[in-house]
CSV table of C-alpha atoms in Angstrom, one decimal:
chain,number,residue,atom,x,y,z
A,252,MET,CA,93.0,81.8,113.4
A,253,ASN,CA,90.7,84.8,113.2
A,254,HIS,CA,89.8,86.6,110.0
A,255,PRO,CA,88.9,90.2,111.0
A,256,ASN,CA,89.8,91.5,107.6
A,257,LEU,CA,86.6,90.7,105.6
A,258,ASP,CA,86.6,94.0,103.6
A,259,TYR,CA,87.6,92.4,100.3
A,260,VAL,CA,86.8,89.3,98.3
A,261,ARG,CA,89.5,86.9,97.6
A,262,ILE,CA,89.7,85.6,94.0
A,263,PHE,CA,90.5,81.9,93.9
A,264,ASP,CA,91.3,81.1,90.2
A,265,THR,CA,90.8,77.5,89.2
A,266,THR,CA,91.4,77.9,85.4
A,267,LEU,CA,94.3,75.5,85.6
A,268,ARG,CA,92.4,72.9,87.5
A,269,ASP,CA,88.6,73.0,87.1
A,270,GLY,CA,88.9,75.0,83.8
A,271,GLU,CA,91.2,72.5,82.2
A,272,GLN,CA,88.6,69.8,82.8
A,273,CYS,CA,86.6,71.4,80.1
A,274,PRO,CA,86.7,69.1,77.0
A,275,GLY,CA,89.4,70.2,74.6
A,276,ALA,CA,91.0,72.7,77.0
A,277,ALA,CA,94.1,70.7,77.8
A,278,MET,CA,97.2,72.8,78.4
A,279,SER,CA,100.9,72.0,78.2
A,280,GLU,CA,103.1,72.7,81.2
A,281,ASN,CA,104.7,75.8,79.6
A,282,GLU,CA,101.2,77.1,78.8
A,283,LYS,CA,100.1,76.6,82.4
A,284,ILE,CA,103.1,78.6,83.5
A,285,GLU,CA,102.3,81.4,81.1
A,286,ILE,CA,98.7,81.6,82.4
A,287,ALA,CA,99.8,81.3,86.0
A,288,LEU,CA,102.3,84.1,85.6
A,289,HIS,CA,99.7,86.4,84.2
A,290,LEU,CA,97.2,85.5,87.0
A,291,ALA,CA,100.0,86.6,89.4
A,292,GLN,CA,100.4,89.8,87.5
A,293,MET,CA,96.6,90.3,87.9
A,294,ASN,CA,97.0,90.0,91.7
A,295,VAL,CA,94.9,86.9,92.0
A,296,ASP,CA,94.8,85.7,95.6
A,297,VAL,CA,94.9,82.0,95.1
A,298,ILE,CA,95.8,79.9,92.0
A,299,GLU,CA,94.6,76.3,92.1
A,300,ALA,CA,97.4,74.8,90.0
A,301,GLY,CA,96.0,71.3,89.6
A,302,PHE,CA,95.3,67.9,91.0
A,303,PRO,CA,98.8,66.4,91.6
A,304,VAL,CA,97.9,62.8,92.4
A,305,SER,CA,95.9,62.4,89.1
A,306,SER,CA,99.0,62.0,86.9
A,307,PRO,CA,102.8,62.6,86.9
A,308,VAL,CA,102.2,65.4,84.3
A,309,GLN,CA,99.8,67.1,86.7
A,310,PHE,CA,102.2,66.7,89.6
A,311,GLN,CA,105.1,68.2,87.6
A,312,ALA,CA,103.0,71.2,86.5
A,313,VAL,CA,101.9,72.0,90.0
A,314,GLU,CA,105.4,71.7,91.3
A,315,ARG,CA,106.8,74.0,88.6
A,316,ILE,CA,104.1,76.6,89.2
A,317,SER,CA,104.9,76.4,92.9
A,318,ARG,CA,108.5,77.0,92.2
A,319,GLU,CA,108.3,79.7,89.5
A,320,VAL,CA,105.2,81.8,90.3
A,321,GLU,CA,105.4,84.2,93.2
A,322,GLY,CA,102.7,86.4,94.8
A,323,PRO,CA,99.5,84.3,95.0
A,324,THR,CA,98.9,81.3,97.3
A,325,ILE,CA,99.4,78.1,95.3
A,326,ALA,CA,96.7,75.5,96.0
A,327,ALA,CA,96.6,71.8,95.1
A,328,LEU,CA,93.5,69.7,95.1
A,329,ALA,CA,93.3,66.4,97.0
A,330,ARG,CA,90.6,63.9,97.8
A,331,ALA,CA,90.1,63.2,101.5
A,332,VAL,CA,92.7,60.4,101.6
A,333,ARG,CA,96.3,60.5,102.8
A,334,GLY,CA,97.9,59.5,99.5
A,335,ASP,CA,96.3,62.5,97.7
A,336,ILE,CA,97.1,64.9,100.5
A,337,GLU,CA,100.8,63.8,100.6
A,338,ALA,CA,101.1,64.2,96.8
A,339,ALA,CA,99.5,67.7,97.0
A,340,ALA,CA,101.8,68.7,99.9
A,341,LYS,CA,104.9,67.5,98.0
A,342,ALA,CA,103.9,69.3,94.8
A,343,ILE,CA,103.4,72.7,96.5
A,344,LEU,CA,106.4,72.4,98.7
A,345,PRO,CA,108.4,75.0,96.8
A,346,ALA,CA,105.7,77.6,97.0
A,347,LYS,CA,106.2,80.5,99.4
A,348,LYS,CA,102.5,80.6,100.2
A,349,LYS,CA,100.8,77.2,99.9
A,350,ARG,CA,97.3,75.6,100.4
A,351,ILE,CA,95.9,72.1,100.3
A,352,HIS,CA,92.3,72.0,99.1
A,353,THR,CA,90.6,68.7,100.1
A,354,PHE,CA,87.1,67.7,99.4
A,355,LEU,CA,84.5,65.0,100.2
A,356,ALA,CA,80.9,64.6,99.0
A,357,SER,CA,78.2,65.6,101.5
A,358,SER,CA,74.8,65.2,99.7
A,359,PRO,CA,72.7,62.2,100.3
A,360,ILE,CA,72.8,61.1,96.7
A,361,HIS,CA,76.6,61.3,96.6
A,362,MET,CA,77.2,59.7,100.0
A,363,LYS,CA,74.9,56.8,99.1
A,364,TYR,CA,75.8,56.1,95.5
A,365,LYS,CA,79.3,57.4,95.1
A,366,LEU,CA,80.9,56.9,98.5
A,367,GLY,CA,78.7,54.2,100.0
A,368,LYS,CA,79.1,55.9,103.3
A,369,GLU,CA,76.9,57.0,106.2
A,370,PRO,CA,76.9,60.6,107.2
A,371,SER,CA,78.8,59.8,110.4
A,372,GLU,CA,81.5,58.1,108.4
A,373,VAL,CA,81.8,61.1,106.1
A,374,LEU,CA,82.1,63.4,109.0
A,375,LYS,CA,85.0,61.4,110.5
A,376,MET,CA,86.7,61.2,107.1
A,377,ALA,CA,86.5,64.9,106.6
A,378,VAL,CA,87.9,65.7,110.0
A,379,GLU,CA,90.7,63.3,109.5
A,380,ALA,CA,91.6,64.7,106.0
A,381,VAL,CA,91.8,68.2,107.4
A,382,ARG,CA,94.0,67.1,110.3
A,383,ILE,CA,96.4,65.3,107.8
A,384,CYS,CA,96.5,68.5,105.7
A,385,ARG,CA,97.5,70.5,108.8
A,386,GLU,CA,100.5,68.2,109.2
A,387,PHE,CA,101.9,69.8,106.1
A,388,VAL,CA,100.4,73.3,105.8
A,389,GLU,CA,98.6,75.9,107.9
A,390,ASP,CA,96.3,77.0,105.1
A,391,VAL,CA,93.7,74.3,104.5
A,392,GLU,CA,90.5,74.5,102.4
A,393,PHE,CA,87.7,72.0,102.8
A,394,SER,CA,84.9,71.5,100.3
A,395,PRO,CA,81.7,69.5,101.0
A,396,GLU,CA,81.1,68.4,97.4
A,397,ASP,CA,77.5,68.9,96.1
A,398,ALA,CA,76.9,71.2,99.1
A,399,THR,CA,73.8,72.8,97.6
A,400,ARG,CA,72.0,69.4,97.5
A,401,SER,CA,73.1,68.5,101.1
A,402,GLU,CA,70.9,68.5,104.2
A,403,LYS,CA,71.4,71.9,105.9
A,404,GLU,CA,71.9,70.5,109.4
A,405,PHE,CA,74.4,67.9,108.3
A,406,LEU,CA,76.2,70.6,106.3
A,407,ARG,CA,76.3,72.9,109.4
A,408,GLU,CA,77.7,70.0,111.5
A,409,LEU,CA,80.3,69.2,108.9
A,410,CYS,CA,81.5,72.8,108.5
A,411,GLU,CA,81.7,73.1,112.2
A,412,ALA,CA,83.8,70.0,112.6
A,413,VAL,CA,86.3,70.8,109.8
A,414,ILE,CA,86.9,74.3,111.2
A,415,GLU,CA,87.5,72.9,114.6
A,416,ALA,CA,90.0,70.4,113.0
A,417,GLY,CA,91.9,73.3,111.4
A,418,ALA,CA,90.3,74.3,108.1
A,419,THR,CA,90.9,78.0,107.4
A,420,THR,CA,88.6,78.2,104.3
A,421,VAL,CA,85.3,76.4,103.9
A,422,ASN,CA,84.0,76.2,100.4
A,423,ILE,CA,80.4,75.7,99.6
A,424,PRO,CA,80.3,74.3,96.1
A,425,ASP,CA,77.3,74.2,93.8
A,426,THR,CA,78.9,71.3,92.1
A,427,VAL,CA,76.1,70.6,89.5
A,428,GLY,CA,74.9,74.2,89.0
A,429,TYR,CA,71.6,73.4,90.8
A,430,THR,CA,70.9,76.3,93.1
A,431,THR,CA,69.4,79.7,92.6
A,432,PRO,CA,70.7,83.1,93.9
A,433,TYR,CA,68.1,83.3,96.7
A,434,GLU,CA,68.8,79.8,97.9
A,435,TYR,CA,72.6,80.1,97.7
A,436,GLY,CA,72.6,83.4,99.5
A,437,GLU,CA,70.3,82.0,102.3
A,438,LEU,CA,72.6,79.0,102.7
A,439,PHE,CA,75.6,81.2,103.3
A,440,SER,CA,73.7,83.3,105.7
A,441,TYR,CA,72.5,80.2,107.6
A,442,LEU,CA,76.0,78.6,107.8
A,443,ILE,CA,77.9,81.8,108.8
A,444,SER,CA,75.4,82.5,111.5
A,445,LYS,CA,74.9,79.0,112.8
A,446,VAL,CA,78.3,77.3,112.5
A,447,ALA,CA,80.3,77.6,115.7
A,448,GLY,CA,83.7,79.1,115.0
A,449,SER,CA,82.6,80.5,111.6
A,450,ASN,CA,84.7,83.6,112.4
A,451,LYS,CA,87.8,81.5,112.3
A,452,ALA,CA,87.4,80.6,108.6
A,453,ILE,CA,86.7,82.3,105.2
A,454,PHE,CA,83.6,81.1,103.5
A,455,SER,CA,83.9,80.5,99.8
A,456,ALA,CA,81.6,80.2,96.8
A,457,HIS,CA,82.2,77.8,93.9
A,458,CYS,CA,79.5,77.7,91.3
A,459,HIS,CA,78.9,75.9,88.0
A,460,ASN,CA,76.9,77.4,85.2
A,461,ASP,CA,74.5,74.6,84.2
A,462,LEU,CA,71.4,76.9,84.6
A,463,GLY,CA,73.3,80.1,83.6
A,464,LEU,CA,73.4,81.3,87.2
A,465,ALA,CA,77.0,80.9,88.3
A,466,THR,CA,77.8,84.6,88.5
A,467,ALA,CA,74.5,85.6,90.0
A,468,ASN,CA,74.9,82.8,92.6
A,469,SER,CA,78.4,83.9,93.5
A,470,LEU,CA,77.3,87.5,93.9
A,471,ALA,CA,74.5,86.3,96.2
A,472,ALA,CA,77.0,84.5,98.3
A,473,ILE,CA,79.1,87.6,98.6
A,474,ARG,CA,76.0,89.6,99.7
A,475,ASN,CA,75.6,87.0,102.5
A,476,GLY,CA,79.1,86.9,103.8
A,477,ALA,CA,81.3,84.9,101.3
A,478,ARG,CA,84.7,86.4,101.1
A,479,GLN,CA,86.2,84.1,98.5
A,480,VAL,CA,84.9,83.3,95.0
A,481,GLU,CA,86.3,80.3,93.0
A,482,CYS,CA,86.2,81.1,89.3
A,483,THR,CA,87.9,80.7,85.9
A,484,VAL,CA,89.0,83.1,83.2
A,485,ASN,CA,86.2,83.3,80.5
A,486,GLY,CA,84.1,80.9,82.7
A,487,ILE,CA,85.6,77.8,81.2
A,488,GLY,CA,85.1,74.5,83.0
A,489,GLU,CA,83.2,71.2,83.0
A,490,ARG,CA,79.8,71.1,81.2
A,491,ALA,CA,78.5,74.7,81.1
A,492,GLY,CA,81.5,76.0,82.8
A,493,ASN,CA,82.4,77.8,86.1
A,494,THR,CA,81.8,81.3,87.4
A,495,ALA,CA,83.5,83.7,85.1
A,496,MET,CA,86.2,85.6,87.0
A,497,GLU,CA,85.9,88.8,84.9
A,498,GLU,CA,82.1,89.0,85.6
A,499,VAL,CA,82.4,88.8,89.3
A,500,ILE,CA,85.3,91.3,89.5
A,501,MET,CA,83.6,93.9,87.3
A,502,SER,CA,80.2,93.4,89.0
A,503,LEU,CA,81.8,94.3,92.3
A,504,ARG,CA,83.7,97.2,90.8
A,505,THR,CA,80.8,98.6,88.8
A,506,ARG,CA,78.2,98.1,91.5
A,507,LYS,CA,80.2,98.9,94.6
A,508,ASP,CA,77.2,100.9,95.8
A,509,THR,CA,75.3,97.6,96.1
A,510,PHE,CA,78.0,95.2,97.3
A,511,GLY,CA,80.3,97.5,99.3
A,512,VAL,CA,83.2,95.1,98.9
A,513,GLN,CA,86.0,94.8,96.3
A,514,THR,CA,88.6,92.5,95.0
A,515,ARG,CA,92.3,93.3,94.8
A,516,ILE,CA,92.5,92.4,91.1
A,517,LYS,CA,94.2,94.7,88.5
A,518,THR,CA,91.2,94.9,86.2
A,519,GLU,CA,93.3,96.3,83.4
A,520,GLU,CA,94.8,92.9,82.9
A,521,ILE,CA,91.4,91.2,82.3
A,522,ALA,CA,91.4,91.5,78.5
A,523,LYS,CA,94.8,90.0,78.1
A,524,ALA,CA,94.0,87.1,80.5
A,525,SER,CA,90.9,86.4,78.4
A,526,TYR,CA,92.8,86.4,75.2
A,527,LEU,CA,95.6,84.3,76.6
A,528,VAL,CA,93.2,81.5,77.9
A,529,LYS,CA,91.2,81.7,74.6
A,530,THR,CA,94.3,81.2,72.4
A,531,ILE,CA,95.9,78.5,74.6
A,532,THR,CA,92.8,76.4,75.1
A,533,GLY,CA,91.2,77.0,71.7
A,534,MET,CA,87.9,77.8,73.6
A,535,VAL,CA,86.4,80.6,71.5
A,536,VAL,CA,84.7,83.4,73.5
A,537,GLN,CA,81.2,84.2,72.2
A,538,PRO,CA,81.0,87.7,70.8
A,539,ASN,CA,78.2,88.8,73.2
A,540,LYS,CA,80.1,87.4,76.3
A,541,ALA,CA,79.9,89.9,79.1
A,542,ILE,CA,83.1,92.0,79.8
A,543,VAL,CA,85.4,90.2,77.3
A,544,GLY,CA,83.3,89.4,74.3
A,545,ALA,CA,84.1,91.1,71.0
A,546,ASN,CA,80.8,93.0,71.2
A,547,ALA,CA,81.0,93.9,74.9
A,548,PHE,CA,81.8,97.5,74.1
A,549,ALA,CA,80.5,97.7,70.6
A,550,HIS,CA,77.6,100.1,69.7
A,551,GLU,CA,75.8,99.6,66.4
A,552,SER,CA,72.4,101.2,67.1
A,553,GLY,CA,72.3,104.8,65.9
A,554,ILE,CA,70.6,105.8,69.1
A,555,HIS,CA,73.3,104.2,71.2
A,556,GLN,CA,76.1,105.6,69.1
A,557,ASP,CA,74.7,109.1,69.4
A,558,GLY,CA,74.4,108.8,73.2
A,559,VAL,CA,77.9,107.4,73.6
A,560,LEU,CA,79.4,110.2,71.6
A,561,LYS,CA,77.6,112.8,73.7
A,562,ASN,CA,78.4,111.0,77.0
A,563,ARG,CA,79.9,107.5,77.3
A,564,GLU,CA,77.9,106.8,80.5
A,565,THR,CA,74.6,106.9,78.6
A,566,TYR,CA,75.3,103.3,77.3
A,567,GLU,CA,78.5,102.2,79.0
A,568,ILE,CA,78.5,101.3,82.6
A,569,MET,CA,82.2,100.6,82.6
A,570,THR,CA,85.0,101.8,80.3
A,571,PRO,CA,86.9,99.5,77.9
A,572,GLU,CA,90.1,100.8,79.4
A,573,SER,CA,89.1,99.5,82.8
A,574,VAL,CA,89.5,95.9,81.6
A,575,GLY,CA,92.5,96.6,79.4
A,576,ILE,CA,90.9,97.4,76.0
A,577,HIS,CA,92.1,100.5,74.4
A,578,SER,CA,89.1,102.2,72.8
A,579,ASN,CA,91.3,104.7,70.9
A,580,ARG,CA,93.1,102.1,69.1
A,581,MET,CA,96.2,102.9,67.0
A,582,VAL,CA,95.7,101.5,63.5
A,583,LEU,CA,99.0,100.4,62.0
A,584,GLY,CA,99.8,99.8,58.3
A,585,ARG,CA,102.5,98.8,55.9
A,586,HIS,CA,104.4,102.1,56.5
A,587,SER,CA,104.5,101.7,60.3
A,588,GLY,CA,108.1,101.2,61.6
A,589,ARG,CA,109.5,99.0,64.3
A,590,ALA,CA,109.2,101.7,66.9
A,591,GLY,CA,105.4,102.1,66.4
A,592,PHE,CA,105.0,98.3,66.3
A,593,LYS,CA,107.0,97.8,69.5
A,594,ASP,CA,105.1,100.5,71.3
A,595,ARG,CA,101.8,98.9,70.4
A,596,ILE,CA,103.1,95.4,71.5
A,597,VAL,CA,104.1,96.8,74.9
A,598,ARG,CA,100.8,98.7,75.3
A,599,LEU,CA,99.0,95.4,74.7
A,600,GLY,CA,100.8,94.0,77.7
A,601,PHE,CA,103.6,91.9,76.1
A,602,SER,CA,107.3,92.0,77.1
A,603,PRO,CA,109.0,91.0,73.9
A,604,GLN,CA,112.5,89.7,73.6
A,605,ALA,CA,114.5,91.2,70.6
A,606,GLU,CA,114.2,88.0,68.5
A,607,GLU,CA,110.4,87.6,69.2
A,608,LEU,CA,109.8,91.2,68.3
A,609,GLU,CA,111.7,91.0,65.0
A,610,ALA,CA,109.9,87.8,64.0
A,611,ALA,CA,106.6,89.3,64.9
A,612,TYR,CA,107.4,92.5,63.0
A,613,GLN,CA,108.3,90.6,59.9
A,614,ARG,CA,104.9,88.8,60.1
A,615,PHE,CA,103.2,92.1,60.7
A,616,LEU,CA,104.7,93.4,57.4
A,617,GLU,CA,103.4,90.4,55.6
A,618,ILE,CA,99.9,90.9,57.0
A,619,ALA,CA,100.1,94.7,56.4
A,620,ASP,CA,100.7,93.9,52.7
A,621,ARG,CA,97.4,92.0,52.6
A,622,LYS,CA,95.3,94.3,54.8
A,623,LYS,CA,94.5,98.0,54.6
A,624,GLU,CA,94.6,98.4,58.4
A,625,VAL,CA,96.1,96.2,61.1
A,626,PHE,CA,94.3,96.5,64.4
A,627,ASP,CA,95.2,95.7,68.0
A,628,GLU,CA,93.5,92.3,67.8
A,629,ASP,CA,95.5,91.4,64.7
A,630,ILE,CA,98.8,92.4,66.4
A,631,ARG,CA,97.9,90.5,69.6
A,632,ALA,CA,97.2,87.4,67.6
A,633,LEU,CA,100.3,87.4,65.4
A,634,PHE,CA,102.6,88.2,68.3
A,635,ALA,CA,101.1,85.4,70.3
A,636,ASP,CA,101.8,83.1,67.4
A,637,GLU,CA,105.4,84.2,67.1
A,638,SER,CA,106.1,84.1,70.8
A,639,ARG,CA,105.1,80.5,71.0
A,640,LYS,CA,107.3,79.3,68.1
A,641,SER,CA,110.5,77.7,69.3
A,642,ALA,CA,113.9,76.9,67.8
A,643,GLU,CA,113.1,73.3,69.0
A,644,ASP,CA,110.1,73.0,66.6
A,645,LYS,CA,110.5,69.8,64.7
A,646,TYR,CA,108.2,70.9,61.8
A,647,VAL,CA,108.1,74.2,59.9
A,648,LEU,CA,105.7,74.8,57.0
A,649,GLU,CA,107.7,76.4,54.2
A,650,SER,CA,105.0,76.8,51.5
A,651,PHE,CA,101.8,75.3,50.3
A,652,HIS,CA,99.5,75.3,47.3
A,653,VAL,CA,95.8,74.4,47.1
A,654,THR,CA,93.5,74.0,44.1
A,655,THR,CA,89.8,73.6,44.6
A,656,GLY,CA,86.5,74.3,42.9
A,657,THR,CA,82.9,73.2,42.5
A,658,LYS,CA,83.7,70.5,39.9
A,659,SER,CA,87.2,69.6,40.9
A,660,THR,CA,88.8,67.5,43.6
A,661,PRO,CA,90.5,69.7,46.2
A,662,THR,CA,94.3,69.0,46.0
A,663,ALA,CA,97.0,70.3,48.3
A,664,SER,CA,100.8,70.4,47.9
A,665,ILE,CA,103.1,71.3,50.7
A,666,ARG,CA,106.8,71.9,51.4
A,667,ILE,CA,107.7,71.2,55.0
A,668,SER,CA,111.0,71.3,56.9
A,669,ILE,CA,111.4,68.4,59.2
A,670,GLN,CA,114.4,68.9,61.6
A,671,GLY,CA,116.0,71.0,58.9
A,672,LYS,CA,115.4,68.7,56.0
A,673,THR,CA,112.8,69.7,53.3
A,674,LYS,CA,110.1,67.3,52.3
A,675,GLU,CA,107.3,67.7,49.7
A,676,GLU,CA,104.0,65.9,49.6
A,677,SER,CA,100.5,66.3,48.1
A,678,ALA,CA,97.1,64.9,48.8
A,679,THR,CA,93.4,65.2,47.9
A,680,GLY,CA,90.6,65.6,50.4
A,681,ASP,CA,86.9,66.5,50.9
A,682,GLY,CA,87.8,70.2,50.9
A,683,PRO,CA,90.9,72.5,50.8
A,684,VAL,CA,91.5,72.2,54.6
A,685,ASP,CA,91.1,68.4,54.6
A,686,SER,CA,93.4,68.1,51.6
A,687,ILE,CA,96.2,70.1,53.2
A,688,PHE,CA,95.8,68.3,56.6
A,689,LYS,CA,96.2,65.0,54.7
A,690,ALA,CA,99.3,66.3,52.9
A,691,ILE,CA,100.8,67.3,56.3
A,692,GLN,CA,100.0,63.8,57.7
A,693,LYS,CA,101.7,62.1,54.8
A,694,ALA,CA,104.8,64.3,55.0
A,695,THR,CA,105.1,63.9,58.8
A,696,ILE,CA,104.0,60.3,58.9
A,697,SER,CA,101.6,61.3,61.7
A,698,ASP,CA,98.9,59.0,63.1
A,699,ALA,CA,97.4,61.7,65.3
A,700,GLN,CA,93.6,62.1,65.0
A,701,LEU,CA,92.0,65.4,64.4
A,702,SER,CA,89.3,65.8,67.1
A,703,ARG,CA,88.4,69.5,66.8
A,704,LEU,CA,88.9,72.4,64.4
A,705,VAL,CA,87.7,76.0,65.3
A,706,ILE,CA,88.1,78.9,62.9
A,707,SER,CA,87.2,82.4,64.1
A,708,PRO,CA,87.8,85.9,62.7
A,709,VAL,CA,90.0,88.2,64.8
A,710,THR,CA,88.6,91.4,63.3
A,711,GLU,CA,85.8,92.3,60.9
A,712,GLY,CA,85.9,92.7,57.1
A,713,GLN,CA,86.9,90.7,54.1
A,714,ASP,CA,90.5,91.0,54.9
A,715,ALA,CA,90.1,90.0,58.5
A,716,LEU,CA,92.8,87.9,60.2
A,717,ALA,CA,91.6,84.4,61.0
A,718,GLU,CA,92.5,82.4,64.0
A,719,ALA,CA,92.5,78.6,63.8
A,720,SER,CA,92.7,76.1,66.6
A,721,VAL,CA,93.4,72.5,66.0
A,722,THR,CA,93.0,69.7,68.6
A,723,LEU,CA,94.9,66.4,67.9
A,724,GLU,CA,94.8,63.2,69.9
A,725,LYS,CA,97.2,60.3,70.0
A,726,ASP,CA,97.7,57.5,72.5
A,727,GLY,CA,95.5,59.2,75.0
A,728,GLU,CA,97.2,62.5,74.8
A,729,ARG,CA,95.5,65.6,73.5
A,730,VAL,CA,97.2,68.8,72.3
A,731,VAL,CA,96.0,72.1,70.9
A,732,GLY,CA,97.8,74.1,68.2
A,733,LYS,CA,97.1,77.6,67.1
A,734,GLY,CA,97.7,79.6,63.9
A,735,SER,CA,96.6,83.0,62.4
A,736,SER,CA,96.6,84.5,59.0
A,737,THR,CA,94.5,86.5,56.6
A,738,ASP,CA,94.4,83.2,54.6
A,739,ILE,CA,92.2,80.7,56.4
A,740,ILE,CA,94.0,77.7,54.8
A,741,GLU,CA,97.3,79.0,56.0
A,742,ALA,CA,95.9,79.6,59.5
A,743,CYS,CA,94.6,76.0,59.6
A,744,SER,CA,97.9,74.7,58.3
A,745,GLN,CA,100.0,76.6,60.9
A,746,ALA,CA,97.6,75.4,63.7
A,747,TYR,CA,98.0,71.8,62.6
A,748,ILE,CA,101.8,72.1,62.5
A,749,SER,CA,101.8,73.8,65.9
A,750,ALA,CA,99.9,70.9,67.4
A,751,LEU,CA,102.3,68.4,65.8
A,752,ASN,CA,105.2,70.3,67.3
A,753,ARG,CA,103.6,70.0,70.7
A,754,PHE,CA,103.5,66.2,70.4
A,755,SER,CA,107.1,66.1,69.4
A,756,LEU,CA,108.1,68.1,72.5
A,757,SER,CA,106.0,66.1,74.9
């Protein structure tokens, strides 16, 4: 299989697999579908949907994505053993375009201490794994794990052997974020020029960000012949994370004079993808994060503001619109009608059902009564909240009351509907949030443990909308709930209730 078409870089998104391995980033099956559908809308080339053999839940999610998401190739991860490969093949069977991604460690330290194998044994295992994959699919990717700490000659021999066995993509992972751009680029140049049959496979870059070099390393690989980059939305992933998809895409677009190669991504969908992953996982994006951070297109310096007003190119190397951010934002208020609200929702990339739109509009009116101005970010947050609510929700917070002060014990009282029946409870705590969480626990008789609470402002100012993310754990299962309100206590309460509802539906 020859690959004459090397004029574009394939985007292999592993948000749902490697990204989900980030502590606290667990996603429900429906949330994975939601992200996968948006990745397809972005025109991502490959979605790595998961690791099917790892659990029945993983298998089911991969199978459902394969069945419901069209456009991208759907990939499943498998160790270099028949059982893993068969599970992966079965999970991706419904997909119109399918790939099995198998891997095996190749560095001396991994082969000796993790595998307990000699290089010759690893070589045979890798070839056999690729051959088994080819029994099920034509599109096979092989990854020599910890490639950047592997011996170059053995890595060359291994790549050559798996291509001969039928691998169509060879991925060179920087598994522990160890390499530097110069070294990584040189490695790709060496392999592509020295591996017999290298023209029969696409070479791929997969970098981790332990030294903060993941994007730079990936771009160096592209400069030296890599034509696939494995990455995640917002750069989420294990430890310091993976290569950030948005950074690679916009680097290639902005510096096409340097790289001379592009992706096929609809960049205008980047901002929504970032927001979607942030709200679903509860992983907050730092304000100064490149491309998608809140400050990415903000100008506070007087000199910068003056320059941008005269000519945007003085201080902006890309436009906010190019990543899906509307710089000329429409500010809505309490007098805005349904038409204006719906127009803004659609412009922000949502496709609301009538019931979702009405519920979100009513929430908008509540917020508009508390805020002077309601911005795009506020609307995006409240609509995301409403669209995830379900008629199947077991718990609905009807009202709450909190008293607190410097010389008084924080006390919370709540009224909550449990499957249609109202229950009231009260509790004290170390603070107002702790007291209301304890009141909810008493009312729901929940033994779930709070492992993480993140509160972040959606917009600026004293009347800013706050977003809360609550992570609960019970019996080895972890769920994340989200809530937003101009009242931080209400946002936290809604997030806690949201997480409990996820437990009840699992």
